[in-house]
Coordinates of C-alpha atoms in Angstrom, one line a residue:
M1 CA -103.7 23.4 93.5
C2 CA -103.5 25.5 96.5
I3 CA -104.0 24.6 100.3
S4 CA -106.7 25.3 101.6
S5 CA -109.1 24.7 104.6
Q6 CA -111.0 22.6 101.6
N7 CA -107.6 21.3 100.7
P8 CA -105.3 21.3 103.6
L9 CA -101.3 20.2 103.1
D10 CA -100.7 16.8 103.3
V11 CA -96.9 16.2 104.8
N12 CA -96.4 12.7 103.5
R13 CA -97.6 14.3 99.6
E14 CA -95.1 14.7 97.0
Y15 CA -95.9 18.1 95.8
F16 CA -93.1 18.3 93.5
P17 CA -93.0 14.8 91.6
A18 CA -90.1 13.7 89.7
N19 CA -92.5 14.0 86.3
T20 CA -92.6 18.2 87.2
R21 CA -88.8 18.6 88.0
V22 CA -86.0 20.5 86.7
A23 CA -83.9 17.9 84.6
V24 CA -80.3 18.0 83.7
D25 CA -78.5 16.3 80.7
G26 CA -81.3 15.1 78.6
A27 CA -82.8 13.1 81.6
I28 CA -86.7 12.2 81.4
A29 CA -87.3 13.0 84.6
G30 CA -85.8 15.7 88.1
A31 CA -83.9 14.3 90.3
A32 CA -84.5 16.0 94.2
E33 CA -81.5 17.5 94.0
V34 CA -79.9 19.2 90.7
T35 CA -77.1 21.1 90.2
V36 CA -76.9 23.6 86.9
A37 CA -74.1 23.7 85.7
G38 CA -72.3 24.8 88.8
D39 CA -74.6 27.8 88.3
F40 CA -78.0 27.3 89.8
S41 CA -79.0 24.7 91.9
I42 CA -82.6 23.7 92.7
T43 CA -83.8 21.2 95.7
Y44 CA -87.0 19.6 96.3
H45 CA -88.6 18.7 99.5
K46 CA -92.3 17.3 99.6
H47 CA -94.3 20.7 100.1
F48 CA -91.6 23.4 98.5
K49 CA -88.5 23.8 96.7
V50 CA -85.5 25.8 97.7
V51 CA -82.8 27.6 94.5
K52 CA -79.8 28.8 94.8
N53 CA -78.4 31.2 92.7
L54 CA -74.3 30.4 93.1
K55 CA -73.8 33.0 90.6
T56 CA -73.7 35.2 93.1
D57 CA -71.4 36.4 95.8
P58 CA -73.1 35.9 98.6
V59 CA -75.4 33.0 97.7
K60 CA -79.2 33.9 97.4
T61 CA -81.4 31.7 98.7
Y62 CA -85.4 31.5 97.4
I63 CA -87.8 29.6 99.5
L64 CA -90.3 28.1 96.9
R65 CA -93.6 26.6 98.6
I66 CA -96.7 26.1 97.2
C67 CA -100.0 28.8 97.5
G68 CA -101.8 28.3 100.3
S69 CA -98.7 27.0 102.6
D70 CA -97.4 28.8 105.8
A71 CA -93.8 29.9 105.3
P72 CA -91.8 26.7 106.1
T73 CA -89.0 27.9 109.0
Q74 CA -86.8 24.9 108.8
Y75 CA -85.7 21.7 106.1
P76 CA -86.8 18.3 106.6
D77 CA -83.6 18.1 108.3
G78 CA -84.4 20.5 111.2
T79 CA -82.0 22.9 109.7
A80 CA -83.3 26.0 110.0
I81 CA -84.3 28.1 106.6
E82 CA -81.5 30.3 106.3
A83 CA -82.1 34.6 107.3
G84 CA -81.4 35.7 104.8
A85 CA -83.9 33.4 101.9
K86 CA -86.2 35.2 100.4
H87 CA -89.6 33.8 100.0
F88 CA -92.5 33.0 97.1
S89 CA -95.5 31.3 96.8
V90 CA -95.7 29.1 93.6
P91 CA -96.7 29.5 91.1
V92 CA -96.1 33.3 91.1
K93 CA -98.5 35.7 90.5
G94 CA -97.7 39.1 88.4
V95 CA -94.0 39.5 87.7
G96 CA -91.8 42.9 86.6
I97 CA -89.5 43.1 84.5
G98 CA -87.5 46.1 83.8
G99 CA -84.9 44.9 81.3
S100 CA -85.4 43.5 77.9
T101 CA -83.3 39.9 78.1
P102 CA -86.3 38.6 80.5
S103 CA -89.3 37.9 78.1
A104 CA -87.0 35.7 75.7
F105 CA -87.5 33.5 78.6
L106 CA -90.7 33.9 79.8
E107 CA -92.2 34.4 76.0
P108 CA -91.4 30.2 75.5
L109 CA -93.0 29.3 79.2
D110 CA -96.3 30.9 78.1
L111 CA -95.8 33.4 81.3
L112 CA -96.0 36.6 79.9
D113 CA -99.7 36.8 80.4
E114 CA -98.0 37.3 84.2
V115 CA -96.4 40.2 83.0
K116 CA -97.7 43.0 84.8
L117 CA -95.0 45.6 85.4
A118 CA -92.0 46.4 82.6
N119 CA -89.7 48.5 80.3
V120 CA -90.9 47.5 77.1
L121 CA -88.4 50.1 75.5
Y122 CA -86.2 48.0 74.1
A123 CA -87.4 44.7 74.0
H124 CA -88.0 42.8 71.3
S125 CA -90.9 41.0 71.9
P126 CA -93.8 42.1 69.6
C127 CA -95.8 40.4 72.1
L128 CA -95.0 42.1 74.6
H129 CA -95.7 45.5 72.9
A130 CA -99.2 44.5 72.0
A131 CA -99.7 43.5 75.8
Q132 CA -98.5 47.0 76.7
V133 CA -100.5 48.7 73.9
A134 CA -103.6 47.0 75.0
G135 CA -103.0 48.0 78.7
D136 CA -102.0 44.6 79.9
I137 CA -99.1 45.8 81.3
T138 CA -97.8 48.9 82.9
Q139 CA -95.1 50.7 81.1
E140 CA -92.4 52.1 83.5
S141 CA -89.0 53.2 82.7
T142 CA -87.6 56.7 84.3
N143 CA -89.4 55.6 88.0
F144 CA -89.0 51.7 87.2
A145 CA -87.8 50.2 90.7
S146 CA -90.1 52.2 92.8
K147 CA -93.4 51.4 91.0
A148 CA -92.3 47.7 91.5
A149 CA -91.6 47.6 95.0
S150 CA -95.7 49.4 95.5
E151 CA -97.8 48.0 92.9
T152 CA -99.7 45.0 94.5
S153 CA -100.0 43.5 91.2
V154 CA -96.5 42.6 91.1
E155 CA -95.3 39.1 93.1
L156 CA -91.4 39.2 91.8
V157 CA -89.3 40.7 89.8
V158 CA -87.0 39.9 87.7
A159 CA -84.0 41.4 89.1
S160 CA -80.2 41.9 87.3
G161 CA -77.9 44.5 90.2
S162 CA -79.6 46.8 88.6
S163 CA -81.3 50.6 88.1
Y164 CA -84.7 48.3 87.2
D165 CA -84.8 45.6 90.1
C166 CA -86.9 46.8 93.1
N167 CA -84.8 46.4 95.5
C168 CA -86.9 45.2 97.6
D169 CA -87.6 41.1 99.2
K170 CA -89.8 40.9 95.0
D171 CA -86.5 41.2 93.9
V172 CA -84.8 37.1 91.9
E173 CA -81.2 37.8 91.1
F174 CA -81.6 36.5 87.1
S175 CA -77.6 35.9 86.1
S176 CA -78.1 34.8 83.2
P177 CA -76.2 37.7 81.0
S178 CA -73.2 36.8 82.7
D179 CA -73.2 33.5 81.7
D180 CA -70.2 32.6 79.6
T181 CA -71.7 30.1 77.3
P182 CA -74.4 30.8 74.5
L183 CA -76.5 27.2 76.1
G184 CA -75.6 28.3 79.4
R185 CA -77.4 31.2 79.1
A186 CA -80.4 29.6 77.4
E187 CA -80.0 27.3 80.3
W188 CA -81.5 30.0 83.2
I189 CA -84.8 29.1 81.2
K190 CA -84.9 26.7 84.3
Y191 CA -84.1 28.9 87.0
L192 CA -87.0 31.3 86.3
A193 CA -89.5 28.3 85.3
T194 CA -89.1 27.0 88.9
F195 CA -91.1 30.1 90.3
F196 CA -94.1 29.2 88.1
N197 CA -94.3 25.4 89.0
E198 CA -93.3 25.1 84.9
E199 CA -89.8 23.0 84.7
D200 CA -91.2 20.6 82.4
R201 CA -91.8 22.9 79.9
A202 CA -88.7 24.4 80.5
N203 CA -87.0 21.3 80.4
L204 CA -88.8 20.8 76.7
V205 CA -88.0 24.4 75.8
I206 CA -84.7 23.8 76.3
D207 CA -83.9 20.4 74.8
R208 CA -85.5 21.9 71.5
E209 CA -83.3 24.4 71.7
V210 CA -80.0 22.8 72.7
A211 CA -80.7 19.9 69.5
A212 CA -81.5 22.9 67.4
Y213 CA -78.1 24.9 68.3
D214 CA -75.7 21.1 68.1
A215 CA -77.4 20.9 64.8
T216 CA -76.6 24.2 63.5
K217 CA -73.4 24.2 64.8
A218 CA -72.6 21.0 63.0
L219 CA -74.1 22.2 59.5
A220 CA -71.8 26.0 60.2
T221 CA -68.4 23.1 61.2
S222 CA -68.7 21.1 57.6
A223 CA -69.1 24.2 55.4
A224 CA -66.2 25.8 57.3
A225 CA -64.4 22.7 56.4
A226 CA -65.3 22.5 52.9
H227 CA -63.5 26.2 52.8
G228 CA -60.4 25.2 53.8
S229 CA -58.2 27.5 55.6
T230 CA -60.0 30.3 55.0
K231 CA -62.5 31.1 57.4
K232 CA -64.9 34.1 57.9
K233 CA -64.5 36.5 60.4
C234 CA -66.8 37.7 62.7
A235 CA -67.0 40.8 65.3
W236 CA -69.2 42.3 67.4
I237 CA -69.6 45.9 67.6
K238 CA -70.9 48.5 70.4
P239 CA -71.4 51.6 68.9
N240 CA -70.5 54.7 71.2
S241 CA -74.0 56.3 72.7
N242 CA -72.2 59.5 72.8
A243 CA -73.0 61.0 69.0
A244 CA -70.1 63.6 69.7
T245 CA -67.6 61.6 69.1
F246 CA -67.6 58.0 67.0
E247 CA -66.0 55.3 68.5
I248 CA -66.9 51.9 68.1
T249 CA -65.9 48.9 71.3
L250 CA -64.8 45.8 69.7
K251 CA -66.7 43.0 72.3
A252 CA -64.8 39.1 73.0
D253 CA -67.1 38.6 75.8
A254 CA -66.6 34.6 75.9
Y255 CA -70.5 33.7 75.1
K256 CA -70.1 36.2 71.9
V257 CA -66.7 34.2 70.4
D258 CA -68.4 30.7 71.1
Y259 CA -70.9 32.5 68.6
C260 CA -68.7 33.6 66.3
Q261 CA -66.5 30.5 66.2
D262 CA -69.7 27.9 66.3
A263 CA -71.1 29.1 63.4
G264 CA -67.9 28.4 61.8
M265 CA -66.1 31.9 62.4
T266 CA -63.2 32.9 63.1
A267 CA -63.4 35.6 65.9
V268 CA -61.7 39.1 65.9
V269 CA -60.4 40.0 69.5
P270 CA -58.5 42.9 70.7
A271 CA -54.5 42.3 70.7
D272 CA -54.0 42.5 74.0
G273 CA -56.0 39.7 75.1
S274 CA -59.3 41.7 77.0
T275 CA -62.9 41.6 76.2
S276 CA -63.0 45.2 74.9
Q277 CA -61.1 48.0 73.0
T278 CA -62.5 51.0 71.6
F279 CA -61.3 52.8 68.8
G280 CA -62.0 56.6 66.9
A281 CA -62.1 59.7 67.7

């Protein structure tokens, strides 16, 4: 419930109790301070929480206050809140997504209804496309940044440092695509969830994903062992977008190599040890 004249702020109340916080390592309840794999951190105070993206340089700080309350100017210990911090009222209402990745995180959180502006051209989600056709989502690709900045129904833009950011105070840097491991990339669902007060749901989703991934990995390892030293090979290939030449690029990003190995296969990687090699005319 938001703060209002009928529901004034209680400075002694924990508006984010332990059972609604981000949890790590399978814990049932979240701690007041959590750092997830060194990639992002969340600190809970009585009526606001602090989310830091630790993969950005400099670190980006987001202050998430309970809806209806005033933006805090200092931490409980009297320290002033960073001048460059961005402030959001939570739960956020109205999201803009210019890339295809965020929808894969918002959908299991049951938050696609909050998407008001999107570039759905390369999105895989049938639900996202259906919402766009129904008129619930505004499709925008060529002028996404300016549209996201001016659209009043959009309070937050899931940003990635690309042309599909709004380059305004609505941007929240989402670094899942730069994480080195498959499960590490998946755990960024907890980061997004904090902006919607859906941490408890995110905890359940990631626990389920980790269990399924580990079970599949165990089956793949067992199957690979049954075939002796001969393993199937796995290669990540990206076609060149230039139709005038036939070129392909062999990709060997760390998380892609992990996918191959966790599936019981041998990853094909560039001979020079790089993460990318192009072949063809």
